[in-house]
mmCIF file of C-alpha atoms in Angstrom:
data_model
loop_
_atom_site.group_PDB
_atom_site.id
_atom_site.type_symbol
_atom_site.label_atom_id
_atom_site.label_comp_id
_atom_site.label_asym_id
_atom_site.label_seq_id
_atom_site.Cartn_x
_atom_site.Cartn_y
_atom_site.Cartn_z
ATOM 1 C CA MET A 1 2.338 37.054 -8.614
ATOM 2 C CA ILE A 2 4.294 35.794 -11.641
ATOM 3 C CA THR A 3 6.743 38.247 -13.185
ATOM 4 C CA ALA A 4 9.168 37.988 -16.112
ATOM 5 C CA LEU A 5 12.895 38.722 -15.793
ATOM 6 C CA ALA A 6 15.907 38.768 -18.143
ATOM 7 C CA ASP A 7 13.884 39.982 -21.125
ATOM 8 C CA GLY A 8 11.286 37.288 -20.518
ATOM 9 C CA ARG A 9 13.708 34.340 -20.363
ATOM 10 C CA LEU A 10 13.039 33.740 -16.662
ATOM 11 C CA LEU A 11 9.808 33.619 -14.695
ATOM 12 C CA ALA A 12 9.663 34.400 -10.994
ATOM 13 C CA GLU A 13 7.233 34.606 -8.097
ATOM 14 C CA LYS A 14 7.129 38.234 -6.930
ATOM 15 C CA THR A 15 6.210 39.527 -3.480
ATOM 16 C CA GLY A 16 6.285 43.108 -2.259
ATOM 17 C CA ALA A 17 7.750 46.023 -4.153
ATOM 18 C CA THR A 18 10.232 46.396 -7.008
ATOM 19 C CA PRO A 19 13.215 46.313 -7.029
ATOM 20 C CA PRO A 20 13.434 43.264 -4.768
ATOM 21 C CA ALA A 21 15.838 43.125 -1.852
ATOM 22 C CA VAL A 22 15.845 39.309 -1.791
ATOM 23 C CA VAL A 23 16.234 36.774 -4.618
ATOM 24 C CA ALA A 24 15.363 33.138 -3.874
ATOM 25 C CA LEU A 25 16.840 30.217 -5.824
ATOM 26 C CA PRO A 26 15.124 26.803 -5.486
ATOM 27 C CA GLY A 27 16.442 23.278 -5.317
ATOM 28 C CA TRP A 28 16.683 20.805 -8.184
ATOM 29 C CA MET A 29 13.316 20.555 -9.953
ATOM 30 C CA ARG A 30 11.658 22.382 -7.073
ATOM 31 C CA SER A 31 9.270 25.289 -7.493
ATOM 32 C CA ALA A 32 9.994 28.882 -6.581
ATOM 33 C CA THR A 33 6.809 28.690 -4.496
ATOM 34 C CA ASP A 34 8.849 26.729 -1.894
ATOM 35 C CA PHE A 35 10.040 30.118 -0.679
ATOM 36 C CA ALA A 36 6.624 31.753 -0.232
ATOM 37 C CA PRO A 37 6.561 31.347 3.592
ATOM 38 C CA ILE A 38 10.235 32.322 3.847
ATOM 39 C CA VAL A 39 10.051 35.633 1.954
ATOM 40 C CA GLU A 40 6.566 36.612 3.129
ATOM 41 C CA GLY A 41 6.426 40.342 3.876
ATOM 42 C CA LEU A 42 9.695 41.074 2.051
ATOM 43 C CA ASP A 43 10.382 42.652 -1.331
ATOM 44 C CA ALA A 44 11.484 39.502 -3.126
ATOM 45 C CA VAL A 45 11.484 37.402 -6.265
ATOM 46 C CA ALA A 46 11.789 33.595 -6.262
ATOM 47 C CA ILE A 47 13.095 32.396 -9.605
ATOM 48 C CA HIS A 48 11.798 29.480 -11.670
ATOM 49 C CA PHE A 49 14.987 28.068 -13.199
ATOM 50 C CA PRO A 50 15.079 27.073 -16.898
ATOM 51 C CA GLY A 51 13.883 23.484 -17.135
ATOM 52 C CA PHE A 52 12.158 23.607 -13.743
ATOM 53 C CA GLY A 53 8.383 23.615 -14.059
ATOM 54 C CA THR A 54 7.026 26.647 -15.906
ATOM 55 C CA THR A 55 10.279 27.923 -17.478
ATOM 56 C CA PRO A 56 11.439 26.180 -20.697
ATOM 57 C CA GLU A 57 14.588 24.085 -20.432
ATOM 58 C CA PRO A 58 17.851 25.415 -21.912
ATOM 59 C CA ASP A 59 18.756 24.576 -25.510
ATOM 60 C CA THR A 60 22.110 23.133 -24.467
ATOM 61 C CA VAL A 61 23.483 21.278 -21.440
ATOM 62 C CA TRP A 62 24.007 23.996 -18.828
ATOM 63 C CA GLY A 63 26.139 23.911 -15.715
ATOM 64 C CA SER A 64 25.552 25.956 -12.591
ATOM 65 C CA GLU A 65 27.677 28.765 -14.039
ATOM 66 C CA ASP A 66 25.262 29.103 -16.978
ATOM 67 C CA TYR A 67 22.345 29.351 -14.566
ATOM 68 C CA ALA A 68 24.294 31.954 -12.578
ATOM 69 C CA GLU A 69 24.854 34.010 -15.727
ATOM 70 C CA GLU A 70 21.118 33.971 -16.422
ATOM 71 C CA VAL A 71 20.301 35.065 -12.881
ATOM 72 C CA ALA A 72 23.001 37.758 -13.016
ATOM 73 C CA ASP A 73 21.385 39.185 -16.138
ATOM 74 C CA ALA A 74 18.006 39.141 -14.399
ATOM 75 C CA ILE A 75 19.141 40.989 -11.268
ATOM 76 C CA ALA A 76 21.744 43.350 -12.720
ATOM 77 C CA GLY A 77 19.378 46.308 -12.527
ATOM 78 C CA PHE A 78 18.161 45.697 -8.977
ATOM 79 C CA GLY A 79 21.173 46.776 -6.967
ATOM 80 C CA PRO A 80 22.892 44.390 -4.521
ATOM 81 C CA VAL A 81 20.465 41.724 -3.238
ATOM 82 C CA ILE A 82 20.418 39.007 -0.618
ATOM 83 C CA LEU A 83 20.333 35.503 -2.098
ATOM 84 C CA VAL A 84 18.472 32.766 -0.246
ATOM 85 C CA ALA A 85 19.080 29.405 -1.865
ATOM 86 C CA HIS A 86 18.264 25.736 -1.374
ATOM 87 C CA SER A 87 20.200 22.746 -2.719
ATOM 88 C CA PHE A 88 20.846 23.244 -6.473
ATOM 89 C CA GLY A 89 20.010 26.928 -6.073
ATOM 90 C CA GLY A 90 22.925 27.230 -3.661
ATOM 91 C CA ARG A 91 25.312 25.962 -6.318
ATOM 92 C CA VAL A 92 24.101 28.811 -8.530
ATOM 93 C CA ALA A 93 24.347 31.302 -5.659
ATOM 94 C CA ALA A 94 27.977 30.353 -5.006
ATOM 95 C CA ARG A 95 28.901 30.834 -8.659
ATOM 96 C CA LEU A 96 27.018 34.133 -8.809
ATOM 97 C CA ALA A 97 28.518 35.612 -5.634
ATOM 98 C CA ALA A 98 32.042 34.611 -6.664
ATOM 99 C CA LYS A 99 31.835 36.066 -10.179
ATOM 100 C CA TYR A 100 29.509 39.031 -9.619
ATOM 101 C CA PRO A 101 30.092 40.298 -6.071
ATOM 102 C CA GLN A 102 28.637 43.668 -7.055
ATOM 103 C CA TYR A 103 25.180 42.061 -7.356
ATOM 104 C CA VAL A 104 25.183 40.312 -3.957
ATOM 105 C CA LYS A 105 25.299 41.705 -0.407
ATOM 106 C CA GLY A 106 24.594 38.527 1.544
ATOM 107 C CA ILE A 107 23.611 34.863 1.194
ATOM 108 C CA VAL A 108 21.561 32.311 3.125
ATOM 109 C CA LEU A 109 22.283 28.723 2.050
ATOM 110 C CA THR A 110 20.561 25.488 3.035
ATOM 111 C CA GLY A 111 21.142 21.891 1.967
ATOM 112 C CA VAL A 112 23.658 22.728 -0.774
ATOM 113 C CA PRO A 113 26.047 20.001 -2.060
ATOM 114 C CA LEU A 114 29.166 22.185 -2.256
ATOM 115 C CA MET A 115 31.845 19.757 -1.093
ATOM 116 C CA ARG A 116 32.529 16.018 -1.107
ATOM 117 C CA LEU A 117 34.223 14.547 1.919
ATOM 118 C CA GLN A 118 35.015 11.375 -0.003
ATOM 119 C CA ALA A 119 35.311 10.436 -3.648
ATOM 120 C CA ALA A 120 32.160 9.450 -5.506
ATOM 121 C CA PRO A 121 31.896 5.662 -5.938
ATOM 122 C CA LYS A 122 32.973 4.324 -9.319
ATOM 123 C CA PRO A 123 30.190 2.692 -11.395
ATOM 124 C CA ALA A 124 30.162 -1.093 -11.361
ATOM 125 C CA ARG A 125 32.277 -2.757 -14.059
ATOM 126 C CA SER A 126 29.200 -4.401 -15.598
ATOM 127 C CA PHE A 127 27.536 -1.023 -16.015
ATOM 128 C CA ARG A 128 30.666 0.509 -17.551
ATOM 129 C CA ILE A 129 30.764 -2.304 -20.111
ATOM 130 C CA VAL A 130 27.095 -1.822 -21.033
ATOM 131 C CA ARG A 131 27.599 1.948 -21.306
ATOM 132 C CA ALA A 132 30.630 1.554 -23.570
ATOM 133 C CA LEU A 133 28.836 -0.934 -25.838
ATOM 134 C CA ALA A 134 25.781 1.322 -26.073
ATOM 135 C CA LYS A 135 27.943 4.313 -27.033
ATOM 136 C CA ARG A 136 29.476 2.229 -29.830
ATOM 137 C CA GLY A 137 26.030 1.178 -31.043
ATOM 138 C CA ILE A 138 26.571 -2.481 -30.235
ATOM 139 C CA LEU A 139 23.777 -2.475 -27.628
ATOM 140 C CA PRO A 140 20.509 -0.535 -27.967
ATOM 141 C CA ALA A 141 19.958 2.555 -25.785
ATOM 142 C CA SER A 142 17.052 0.764 -24.082
ATOM 143 C CA VAL A 143 19.469 -1.730 -22.506
ATOM 144 C CA LEU A 144 21.596 1.079 -21.115
ATOM 145 C CA GLU A 145 18.502 2.815 -19.766
ATOM 146 C CA LYS A 146 17.423 -0.350 -17.938
ATOM 147 C CA GLN A 147 20.819 -0.451 -16.253
ATOM 148 C CA ARG A 148 20.506 3.210 -15.321
ATOM 149 C CA GLN A 149 17.072 2.588 -13.818
ATOM 150 C CA LYS A 150 18.655 0.053 -11.460
ATOM 151 C CA ARG A 151 21.424 2.379 -10.292
ATOM 152 C CA GLY A 152 20.467 6.026 -10.727
ATOM 153 C CA SER A 153 19.334 8.441 -8.001
ATOM 154 C CA ALA A 154 15.697 9.527 -7.805
ATOM 155 C CA ASP A 155 16.597 12.910 -9.350
ATOM 156 C CA TYR A 156 18.512 11.230 -12.156
ATOM 157 C CA LEU A 157 15.712 8.803 -12.960
ATOM 158 C CA ALA A 158 13.079 11.561 -12.921
ATOM 159 C CA ALA A 159 15.071 13.791 -15.299
ATOM 160 C CA GLN A 160 14.880 13.310 -19.047
ATOM 161 C CA GLY A 161 16.850 14.458 -22.088
ATOM 162 C CA THR A 162 18.743 17.705 -21.672
ATOM 163 C CA MET A 163 17.851 18.083 -18.006
ATOM 164 C CA ARG A 164 19.315 14.668 -17.169
ATOM 165 C CA ASP A 165 22.559 15.750 -18.823
ATOM 166 C CA VAL A 166 22.421 19.033 -16.885
ATOM 167 C CA LEU A 167 22.122 17.067 -13.638
ATOM 168 C CA VAL A 168 25.077 14.834 -14.499
ATOM 169 C CA ARG A 169 27.193 17.882 -15.346
ATOM 170 C CA VAL A 170 26.279 19.759 -12.174
ATOM 171 C CA VAL A 171 26.847 16.789 -9.856
ATOM 172 C CA GLY A 172 30.421 16.585 -11.142
ATOM 173 C CA GLU A 173 31.235 20.247 -10.464
ATOM 174 C CA GLU A 174 33.670 21.604 -7.853
ATOM 175 C CA TYR A 175 33.117 24.845 -5.905
ATOM 176 C CA GLY A 176 36.211 25.277 -3.735
ATOM 177 C CA ASP A 177 37.573 28.247 -5.673
ATOM 178 C CA ASP A 178 34.171 29.944 -5.695
ATOM 179 C CA LEU A 179 33.720 29.564 -1.931
ATOM 180 C CA ALA A 180 37.119 31.121 -1.271
ATOM 181 C CA ARG A 181 36.189 34.182 -3.357
ATOM 182 C CA ILE A 182 32.939 34.954 -1.526
ATOM 183 C CA THR A 183 33.363 38.017 0.667
ATOM 184 C CA VAL A 184 29.773 38.908 1.633
ATOM 185 C CA PRO A 185 28.096 37.678 4.856
ATOM 186 C CA VAL A 186 26.960 34.057 4.498
ATOM 187 C CA ARG A 187 24.603 32.198 6.847
ATOM 188 C CA MET A 188 24.331 28.445 6.361
ATOM 189 C CA VAL A 189 21.394 26.471 7.790
ATOM 190 C CA TRP A 190 21.380 22.656 7.595
ATOM 191 C CA GLY A 191 19.017 19.887 8.523
ATOM 192 C CA GLU A 192 20.632 17.486 10.980
ATOM 193 C CA ASN A 193 19.327 14.506 8.982
ATOM 194 C CA ASP A 194 19.956 15.840 5.471
ATOM 195 C CA THR A 195 21.090 12.883 3.358
ATOM 196 C CA ALA A 196 21.220 14.738 0.013
ATOM 197 C CA ALA A 197 23.745 17.248 1.373
ATOM 198 C CA PRO A 198 25.023 15.953 4.724
ATOM 199 C CA ALA A 199 25.607 18.471 7.499
ATOM 200 C CA ASP A 200 29.266 17.519 7.959
ATOM 201 C CA ALA A 201 29.958 18.369 4.309
ATOM 202 C CA GLY A 202 28.017 21.601 4.737
ATOM 203 C CA LEU A 203 30.147 22.511 7.740
ATOM 204 C CA ALA A 204 33.316 21.790 5.751
ATOM 205 C CA ALA A 205 32.079 24.098 2.994
ATOM 206 C CA SER A 206 31.316 26.840 5.506
ATOM 207 C CA GLN A 207 34.925 26.729 6.662
ATOM 208 C CA GLN A 208 36.004 27.757 3.154
ATOM 209 C CA ILE A 209 33.974 30.989 3.353
ATOM 210 C CA ALA A 210 35.509 33.687 5.492
ATOM 211 C CA GLY A 211 33.228 34.802 8.316
ATOM 212 C CA SER A 212 30.330 32.467 7.495
ATOM 213 C CA THR A 213 28.058 31.029 10.184
ATOM 214 C CA PHE A 214 26.714 27.463 10.333
ATOM 215 C CA ARG A 215 23.522 26.371 12.089
ATOM 216 C CA VAL A 216 22.184 22.836 12.387
ATOM 217 C CA VAL A 217 18.439 22.278 12.809
ATOM 218 C CA PRO A 218 17.811 19.176 14.977
ATOM 219 C CA GLY A 219 15.645 16.507 13.381
ATOM 220 C CA ALA A 220 15.287 18.351 10.062
ATOM 221 C CA GLY A 221 15.973 16.817 6.658
ATOM 222 C CA HIS A 222 16.723 18.236 3.216
ATOM 223 C CA LEU A 223 13.457 19.802 2.102
ATOM 224 C CA LEU A 224 12.293 23.318 2.981
ATOM 225 C CA GLU A 225 9.635 22.378 5.494
ATOM 226 C CA GLY A 226 8.901 22.474 9.219
ATOM 227 C CA ASP A 227 11.679 23.631 11.535
ATOM 228 C CA LEU A 228 14.187 23.976 8.692
ATOM 229 C CA ARG A 229 11.938 26.406 6.831
ATOM 230 C CA THR A 230 11.435 28.400 10.039
ATOM 231 C CA ALA A 231 15.183 28.540 10.662
ATOM 232 C CA VAL A 232 15.939 29.672 7.110
ATOM 233 C CA ARG A 233 13.450 32.520 7.481
ATOM 234 C CA GLU A 234 14.988 33.504 10.817
ATOM 235 C CA GLU A 235 18.471 33.637 9.292
ATOM 236 C CA LEU A 236 17.184 35.554 6.275
ATOM 237 C CA LEU A 237 15.506 38.198 8.444
ATOM 238 C CA ALA A 238 18.657 38.485 10.549
ATOM 239 C CA LEU A 239 20.755 38.972 7.409
ATOM 240 C CA VAL A 240 18.337 41.602 6.076
ATOM 241 C CA ALA A 241 18.786 43.514 9.340
ATOM 242 C CA GLN A 242 22.554 42.989 9.320
ATOM 243 C CA THR A 243 22.997 44.375 5.801
ATOM 244 C CA ALA A 244 20.512 47.237 6.054
ATOM 245 C CA PRO A 245 21.990 50.735 5.540
ATOM 246 C CA GLN A 246 22.937 52.421 8.792
ATOM 247 C CA LYS A 247 20.739 55.402 9.585
ATOM 248 C CA ASP A 248 22.406 58.759 10.135
ATOM 249 C CA SER A 249 22.133 59.750 13.800
ATOM 250 C CA GLY A 250 21.585 63.365 12.750
ATOM 251 C CA LYS A 251 24.307 64.721 14.985
#
């Protein structure tokens, strides 16, 4: 069921009762429906991010902190929730938990690019020359775009306009300070063969979060499917149980 949040600025897939106990945040240009098998039977909302599918793109070039602010506004009235987040959604979850700890009581992360173990490669000199000439108006934008088509990632090439600029901004972000400020329980679940967010970088990120756990799923990749999806649900259910209020023994 589709529901509107944040005064109608966000759309979300709703399961179970309101207020939700779980908020799911999808990967880059993925649908909130990715989480349907993971949150089945729970009181949850899976958010469609601005610019992803059914929700209009932002008017300006947002970073993950802007997305976190939008989600914070959407969940402020729910009480503390568990975040379950994939890839780009995990970037938003980290920002949100660091800045608004009162809204979050636990996090499950999978396939999130939170740390680089080595510096990003510098663009080829020929590309830098073409880019500089295009910015000065000496070469047409079409020439620069042809060069980008030869070098850009699949996500970069698929994105257009504002959303391409959002992607470039987010890819350049750092999250070390945010990870160090997270104090809620965090469970991290990674595909062994994830190439978008390698497991060794995920493990390094987990070591920046006090008390976090890290689980590798053999043979799994980056997308929420198969054994990885099953493992994420298992960790989510375990976290729900871990953070549930303790019942009074009645003594």
